[in-house]
C-alpha cells in the first residue's frame, strides 16, 4: 500500500472555480504547499514564502480523500488541485486515482515549468506561463515539451495568461503565436491582494477587466481567445478558503 504523504495547506469547498478553463465549475479545492516560482503578485504566497508553514499537514492520499468527503459530503463531483505548484509532487497520481475511483473529476493549474506523467490523468489541465509582471522567466523549451506531450496524448488542456499591463499582453501574444492550436484564455489580474474592502477591490477589478476586453477586441492577434475575470475575487475579494 502506498504511504506517500503530501504537504496539504487547505481543503475547502464546495465553491465555484474562479478562473481558467473550468471557471464557474462547482468544485472542492486541495491546496498544496511549495512552489518553484515566487511571482510578485501571487495571491497564495503563503504556500511558499514560509508565512503559512504552520498550516502544512503531511497527509496520505487516503486521508485527503477522507477529509474531502467529511467536508463536502455528497455535494460535489469535482476537485481542483491548487498551490503553490502541485506539479512539484511526484506521486500525486495516487490521489488522482482514488478520486477517479470515486467518480470525481480532477482539474489542475500549473505554470508549465515541470512535467509529470500524472498530467495525463488530469481531466482539465491549465498551463499558465507567468508574464513579465510576475518577475519570473518562462523556459520555452520546457513549455514546448509539455504542450507537445499533452497534444500527442490528446489531453484536455489549455493555456492561460494573467494580464496586468501592456507588456503582459505582448507576452500573451507571444504565447498564442507559439501555440496557435491550443485553446487560449486571458485573465485580468488582481494587483491589490492586500485590499480588504471588497467594494473597492471589485471596482478596481472591473476597470482592469474592461481594459483587457477592449484591448483584446482591438487585437488582430487574439482572434480566437476567451477573456476571463478572476471570478472568486469579484465575489469574495481577497478572502482565503472560498
mmCIF file of C-alpha atoms in Angstrom:
data_model
loop_
_atom_site.group_PDB
_atom_site.id
_atom_site.type_symbol
_atom_site.label_atom_id
_atom_site.label_comp_id
_atom_site.label_asym_id
_atom_site.label_seq_id
_atom_site.Cartn_x
_atom_site.Cartn_y
_atom_site.Cartn_z
ATOM 1 C CA UNK A 1 0.000 0.000 0.000
ATOM 2 C CA UNK A 2 1.277 3.462 -0.961
ATOM 3 C CA UNK A 3 2.409 5.540 2.012
ATOM 4 C CA UNK A 4 3.445 8.739 0.259
ATOM 5 C CA UNK A 5 2.439 11.890 2.079
ATOM 6 C CA UNK A 6 1.640 15.244 0.539
ATOM 7 C CA UNK A 7 2.013 18.758 2.022
ATOM 8 C CA UNK A 8 -1.585 19.983 2.270
ATOM 9 C CA UNK A 9 -2.368 23.522 3.400
ATOM 10 C CA UNK A 10 -6.105 23.745 2.766
ATOM 11 C CA UNK A 11 -9.040 21.567 1.829
ATOM 12 C CA UNK A 12 -12.245 23.509 1.321
ATOM 13 C CA UNK A 13 -15.494 23.782 -0.638
ATOM 14 C CA UNK A 14 -17.670 23.144 -2.412
ATOM 15 C CA UNK A 15 -17.172 26.515 -4.030
ATOM 16 C CA UNK A 16 -17.123 27.946 -7.529
ATOM 17 C CA UNK A 17 -13.952 27.728 -9.604
ATOM 18 C CA UNK A 18 -12.945 31.324 -10.213
ATOM 19 C CA UNK A 19 -10.590 31.079 -13.181
ATOM 20 C CA UNK A 20 -9.224 29.079 -16.092
ATOM 21 C CA UNK A 21 -10.916 26.602 -18.403
ATOM 22 C CA UNK A 22 -13.373 25.386 -15.757
ATOM 23 C CA UNK A 23 -14.453 28.814 -14.490
ATOM 24 C CA UNK A 24 -17.873 28.536 -12.875
ATOM 25 C CA UNK A 25 -17.415 24.830 -12.069
ATOM 26 C CA UNK A 26 -18.667 23.671 -8.677
ATOM 27 C CA UNK A 27 -15.575 22.156 -7.069
ATOM 28 C CA UNK A 28 -13.690 21.228 -3.931
ATOM 29 C CA UNK A 29 -10.163 22.591 -3.526
ATOM 30 C CA UNK A 30 -6.995 20.876 -2.319
ATOM 31 C CA UNK A 31 -4.194 23.394 -1.874
ATOM 32 C CA UNK A 32 -0.671 22.007 -1.565
ATOM 33 C CA UNK A 33 2.430 23.759 -0.248
ATOM 34 C CA UNK A 34 5.539 24.626 -2.199
ATOM 35 C CA UNK A 35 6.303 26.377 -5.464
ATOM 36 C CA UNK A 36 9.265 26.669 -7.802
ATOM 37 C CA UNK A 37 8.236 30.250 -8.623
ATOM 38 C CA UNK A 38 7.863 33.373 -6.478
ATOM 39 C CA UNK A 39 5.566 35.621 -8.511
ATOM 40 C CA UNK A 40 5.480 39.230 -7.340
ATOM 41 C CA UNK A 41 1.662 39.396 -7.343
ATOM 42 C CA UNK A 42 0.954 35.832 -6.135
ATOM 43 C CA UNK A 43 -2.350 35.679 -4.218
ATOM 44 C CA UNK A 44 -1.309 32.481 -2.438
ATOM 45 C CA UNK A 45 2.271 33.333 -1.466
ATOM 46 C CA UNK A 46 1.598 31.751 1.939
ATOM 47 C CA UNK A 47 2.077 28.396 0.193
ATOM 48 C CA UNK A 48 5.766 29.085 -0.478
ATOM 49 C CA UNK A 49 7.061 32.128 1.444
ATOM 50 C CA UNK A 50 7.059 30.485 4.876
ATOM 51 C CA UNK A 51 4.198 32.537 6.306
ATOM 52 C CA UNK A 52 1.824 29.569 6.203
ATOM 53 C CA UNK A 53 4.194 26.784 7.248
ATOM 54 C CA UNK A 54 2.219 26.187 10.459
ATOM 55 C CA UNK A 55 -0.765 25.140 8.301
ATOM 56 C CA UNK A 56 1.046 22.374 6.417
ATOM 57 C CA UNK A 57 -0.155 18.840 7.141
ATOM 58 C CA UNK A 58 1.530 15.795 5.644
ATOM 59 C CA UNK A 59 -1.383 13.624 4.522
ATOM 60 C CA UNK A 60 -1.695 10.406 2.539
ATOM 61 C CA UNK A 61 -3.957 10.251 -0.497
ATOM 62 C CA UNK A 62 -6.458 8.205 1.511
ATOM 63 C CA UNK A 63 -6.524 10.799 4.287
ATOM 64 C CA UNK A 64 -7.036 13.606 1.788
ATOM 65 C CA UNK A 65 -9.972 11.868 0.130
ATOM 66 C CA UNK A 66 -11.498 11.081 3.521
ATOM 67 C CA UNK A 67 -11.297 14.739 4.555
ATOM 68 C CA UNK A 68 -12.738 15.864 1.229
ATOM 69 C CA UNK A 69 -15.861 13.833 1.839
ATOM 70 C CA UNK A 70 -16.050 14.841 5.504
ATOM 71 C CA UNK A 71 -16.187 18.478 4.380
ATOM 72 C CA UNK A 72 -18.054 18.212 1.089
ATOM 73 C CA UNK A 73 -20.297 15.228 1.762
ATOM 74 C CA UNK A 74 -22.264 14.259 -1.323
ATOM 75 C CA UNK A 75 -22.387 17.825 -2.638
ATOM 76 C CA UNK A 76 -19.556 17.605 -5.184
ATOM 77 C CA UNK A 77 -18.196 15.583 -8.099
ATOM 78 C CA UNK A 78 -15.158 17.703 -8.981
ATOM 79 C CA UNK A 79 -11.857 18.584 -7.291
ATOM 80 C CA UNK A 80 -9.289 21.261 -8.140
ATOM 81 C CA UNK A 81 -5.635 20.712 -7.232
ATOM 82 C CA UNK A 82 -4.086 24.065 -6.402
ATOM 83 C CA UNK A 83 -0.973 25.546 -4.838
ATOM 84 C CA UNK A 84 1.700 26.685 -4.922
ATOM 85 C CA UNK A 85 2.564 24.308 -7.701
ATOM 86 C CA UNK A 86 1.229 20.754 -7.241
ATOM 87 C CA UNK A 87 3.449 19.683 -10.156
ATOM 88 C CA UNK A 88 6.297 19.511 -7.630
ATOM 89 C CA UNK A 89 4.689 16.372 -6.175
ATOM 90 C CA UNK A 90 5.907 13.209 -7.867
ATOM 91 C CA UNK A 91 3.339 10.677 -6.648
ATOM 92 C CA UNK A 92 0.140 12.707 -6.965
ATOM 93 C CA UNK A 93 -1.184 10.021 -9.298
ATOM 94 C CA UNK A 94 -2.115 8.124 -6.108
ATOM 95 C CA UNK A 95 -4.594 10.849 -5.142
ATOM 96 C CA UNK A 96 -5.900 11.303 -8.682
ATOM 97 C CA UNK A 97 -6.534 7.577 -8.963
ATOM 98 C CA UNK A 98 -8.505 7.460 -5.701
ATOM 99 C CA UNK A 99 -10.617 10.423 -6.807
ATOM 100 C CA UNK A 100 -11.350 8.847 -10.173
ATOM 101 C CA UNK A 101 -12.328 5.617 -8.400
ATOM 102 C CA UNK A 102 -14.998 7.663 -6.592
ATOM 103 C CA UNK A 103 -16.219 9.236 -9.845
ATOM 104 C CA UNK A 104 -14.609 12.596 -9.101
ATOM 105 C CA UNK A 105 -13.230 14.755 -11.930
ATOM 106 C CA UNK A 106 -9.874 16.460 -11.323
ATOM 107 C CA UNK A 107 -8.575 19.825 -12.551
ATOM 108 C CA UNK A 108 -5.115 21.320 -12.160
ATOM 109 C CA UNK A 109 -3.451 24.625 -12.994
ATOM 110 C CA UNK A 110 0.334 24.838 -13.213
ATOM 111 C CA UNK A 111 2.779 27.315 -14.734
ATOM 112 C CA UNK A 112 4.206 24.759 -17.139
ATOM 113 C CA UNK A 113 7.673 24.647 -15.601
ATOM 114 C CA UNK A 114 7.706 20.910 -14.821
ATOM 115 C CA UNK A 115 6.423 17.729 -16.473
ATOM 116 C CA UNK A 116 4.809 14.893 -14.532
ATOM 117 C CA UNK A 117 3.464 11.700 -16.078
ATOM 118 C CA UNK A 118 0.341 12.013 -13.955
ATOM 119 C CA UNK A 119 -0.623 15.101 -16.020
ATOM 120 C CA UNK A 120 -2.017 12.561 -18.472
ATOM 121 C CA UNK A 121 -4.649 11.575 -15.890
ATOM 122 C CA UNK A 122 -5.861 15.118 -15.156
ATOM 123 C CA UNK A 123 -9.305 15.782 -16.632
ATOM 124 C CA UNK A 124 -8.853 19.549 -17.152
ATOM 125 C CA UNK A 125 -5.285 20.842 -17.190
ATOM 126 C CA UNK A 126 -4.424 24.531 -17.438
ATOM 127 C CA UNK A 127 -0.884 25.622 -18.305
ATOM 128 C CA UNK A 128 -0.410 29.183 -17.116
ATOM 129 C CA UNK A 129 3.021 30.596 -18.077
ATOM 130 C CA UNK A 130 3.739 33.677 -15.998
ATOM 131 C CA UNK A 131 4.046 37.078 -17.706
ATOM 132 C CA UNK A 132 6.812 39.653 -17.140
ATOM 133 C CA UNK A 133 4.928 41.406 -14.333
ATOM 134 C CA UNK A 134 5.415 38.282 -12.202
ATOM 135 C CA UNK A 135 9.196 38.693 -12.237
ATOM 136 C CA UNK A 136 9.534 35.113 -13.499
ATOM 137 C CA UNK A 137 11.077 33.820 -16.736
ATOM 138 C CA UNK A 138 9.406 31.193 -18.911
ATOM 139 C CA UNK A 139 11.556 28.281 -20.073
ATOM 140 C CA UNK A 140 10.112 27.961 -23.554
ATOM 141 C CA UNK A 141 11.780 24.614 -24.232
ATOM 142 C CA UNK A 142 10.113 23.062 -21.183
ATOM 143 C CA UNK A 143 6.761 24.559 -22.131
ATOM 144 C CA UNK A 144 7.202 23.355 -25.722
ATOM 145 C CA UNK A 145 7.759 19.849 -24.376
ATOM 146 C CA UNK A 146 4.658 19.961 -22.159
ATOM 147 C CA UNK A 147 2.429 21.192 -24.974
ATOM 148 C CA UNK A 148 3.823 18.557 -27.348
ATOM 149 C CA UNK A 149 3.310 15.686 -24.887
ATOM 150 C CA UNK A 150 -0.214 16.725 -23.969
ATOM 151 C CA UNK A 151 -1.130 17.240 -27.623
ATOM 152 C CA UNK A 152 0.316 13.852 -28.549
ATOM 153 C CA UNK A 153 -1.906 12.159 -25.969
ATOM 154 C CA UNK A 154 -4.917 14.288 -26.955
ATOM 155 C CA UNK A 155 -5.385 15.536 -23.391
ATOM 156 C CA UNK A 156 -7.944 18.175 -22.413
ATOM 157 C CA UNK A 157 -5.707 21.152 -21.703
ATOM 158 C CA UNK A 158 -5.460 24.864 -22.362
ATOM 159 C CA UNK A 159 -3.166 27.855 -21.949
ATOM 160 C CA UNK A 160 -3.966 30.795 -19.691
ATOM 161 C CA UNK A 161 -2.061 34.041 -19.219
ATOM 162 C CA UNK A 162 -2.841 36.523 -16.457
ATOM 163 C CA UNK A 163 -2.519 40.064 -17.809
ATOM 164 C CA UNK A 164 -1.696 43.149 -15.759
ATOM 165 C CA UNK A 165 -0.316 45.578 -18.367
ATOM 166 C CA UNK A 166 0.706 46.088 -21.991
ATOM 167 C CA UNK A 167 3.951 44.152 -21.540
ATOM 168 C CA UNK A 168 1.995 41.161 -20.234
ATOM 169 C CA UNK A 169 -0.360 41.486 -23.184
ATOM 170 C CA UNK A 170 2.610 41.282 -25.565
ATOM 171 C CA UNK A 171 3.807 38.174 -23.720
ATOM 172 C CA UNK A 172 0.352 36.629 -24.138
ATOM 173 C CA UNK A 173 0.535 37.360 -27.859
ATOM 174 C CA UNK A 174 3.860 35.515 -27.993
ATOM 175 C CA UNK A 175 2.303 32.510 -26.233
ATOM 176 C CA UNK A 176 -0.661 32.500 -28.600
ATOM 177 C CA UNK A 177 1.553 32.724 -31.697
ATOM 178 C CA UNK A 178 3.780 29.916 -30.413
ATOM 179 C CA UNK A 179 0.882 27.528 -29.710
ATOM 180 C CA UNK A 180 -1.955 28.626 -32.033
ATOM 181 C CA UNK A 181 -3.581 25.191 -31.911
ATOM 182 C CA UNK A 182 -4.135 25.313 -28.115
ATOM 183 C CA UNK A 183 -7.242 26.878 -26.607
ATOM 184 C CA UNK A 184 -6.224 30.209 -25.038
ATOM 185 C CA UNK A 185 -7.635 32.100 -22.072
ATOM 186 C CA UNK A 186 -6.643 35.607 -21.000
ATOM 187 C CA UNK A 187 -7.434 36.723 -17.474
ATOM 188 C CA UNK A 188 -7.246 40.156 -15.898
ATOM 189 C CA UNK A 189 -5.011 40.191 -12.839
ATOM 190 C CA UNK A 190 -5.629 41.309 -9.276
ATOM 191 C CA UNK A 191 -2.889 43.813 -8.460
ATOM 192 C CA UNK A 192 -4.148 44.672 -4.954
ATOM 193 C CA UNK A 193 -4.086 41.448 -2.937
ATOM 194 C CA UNK A 194 -3.955 43.416 0.339
ATOM 195 C CA UNK A 195 -7.233 45.323 -0.193
ATOM 196 C CA UNK A 196 -9.763 44.329 2.482
ATOM 197 C CA UNK A 197 -12.720 46.391 1.219
ATOM 198 C CA UNK A 198 -14.470 44.149 -1.303
ATOM 199 C CA UNK A 199 -16.382 47.022 -2.911
ATOM 200 C CA UNK A 200 -13.198 48.985 -3.538
ATOM 201 C CA UNK A 201 -11.460 45.913 -4.947
ATOM 202 C CA UNK A 202 -14.382 44.980 -7.184
ATOM 203 C CA UNK A 203 -14.441 48.456 -8.726
ATOM 204 C CA UNK A 204 -10.727 48.169 -9.474
ATOM 205 C CA UNK A 205 -11.072 44.657 -10.904
ATOM 206 C CA UNK A 206 -13.966 45.709 -13.136
ATOM 207 C CA UNK A 207 -11.888 48.517 -14.622
ATOM 208 C CA UNK A 208 -8.973 46.158 -15.256
ATOM 209 C CA UNK A 209 -11.259 43.605 -16.891
ATOM 210 C CA UNK A 210 -12.819 46.298 -19.059
ATOM 211 C CA UNK A 211 -9.351 47.391 -20.231
ATOM 212 C CA UNK A 212 -8.392 43.819 -21.083
ATOM 213 C CA UNK A 213 -11.614 43.186 -23.005
ATOM 214 C CA UNK A 214 -11.173 46.379 -25.013
ATOM 215 C CA UNK A 215 -7.532 45.529 -25.760
ATOM 216 C CA UNK A 216 -8.399 42.029 -26.954
ATOM 217 C CA UNK A 217 -11.326 43.219 -29.081
ATOM 218 C CA UNK A 218 -8.972 45.620 -30.896
ATOM 219 C CA UNK A 219 -6.298 42.955 -31.442
ATOM 220 C CA UNK A 220 -5.593 41.217 -34.741
ATOM 221 C CA UNK A 221 -3.611 38.506 -32.915
ATOM 222 C CA UNK A 222 -6.273 37.467 -30.399
ATOM 223 C CA UNK A 223 -8.920 36.361 -32.849
ATOM 224 C CA UNK A 224 -9.787 33.129 -31.055
ATOM 225 C CA UNK A 225 -9.362 33.560 -27.313
ATOM 226 C CA UNK A 226 -11.567 33.819 -24.230
ATOM 227 C CA UNK A 227 -11.275 36.743 -21.831
ATOM 228 C CA UNK A 228 -11.959 35.998 -18.176
ATOM 229 C CA UNK A 229 -12.289 37.877 -14.919
ATOM 230 C CA UNK A 230 -10.977 36.392 -11.665
ATOM 231 C CA UNK A 231 -14.453 35.381 -10.546
ATOM 232 C CA UNK A 232 -13.688 34.441 -6.939
ATOM 233 C CA UNK A 233 -12.030 37.831 -6.364
ATOM 234 C CA UNK A 234 -15.186 39.546 -7.674
ATOM 235 C CA UNK A 235 -17.326 37.538 -5.269
ATOM 236 C CA UNK A 236 -15.185 37.334 -2.145
ATOM 237 C CA UNK A 237 -12.326 39.779 -2.599
ATOM 238 C CA UNK A 238 -9.023 38.601 -1.129
ATOM 239 C CA UNK A 239 -10.575 36.202 1.362
ATOM 240 C CA UNK A 240 -8.942 32.767 1.712
ATOM 241 C CA UNK A 241 -10.705 29.400 1.693
ATOM 242 C CA UNK A 242 -13.528 30.258 -0.689
#
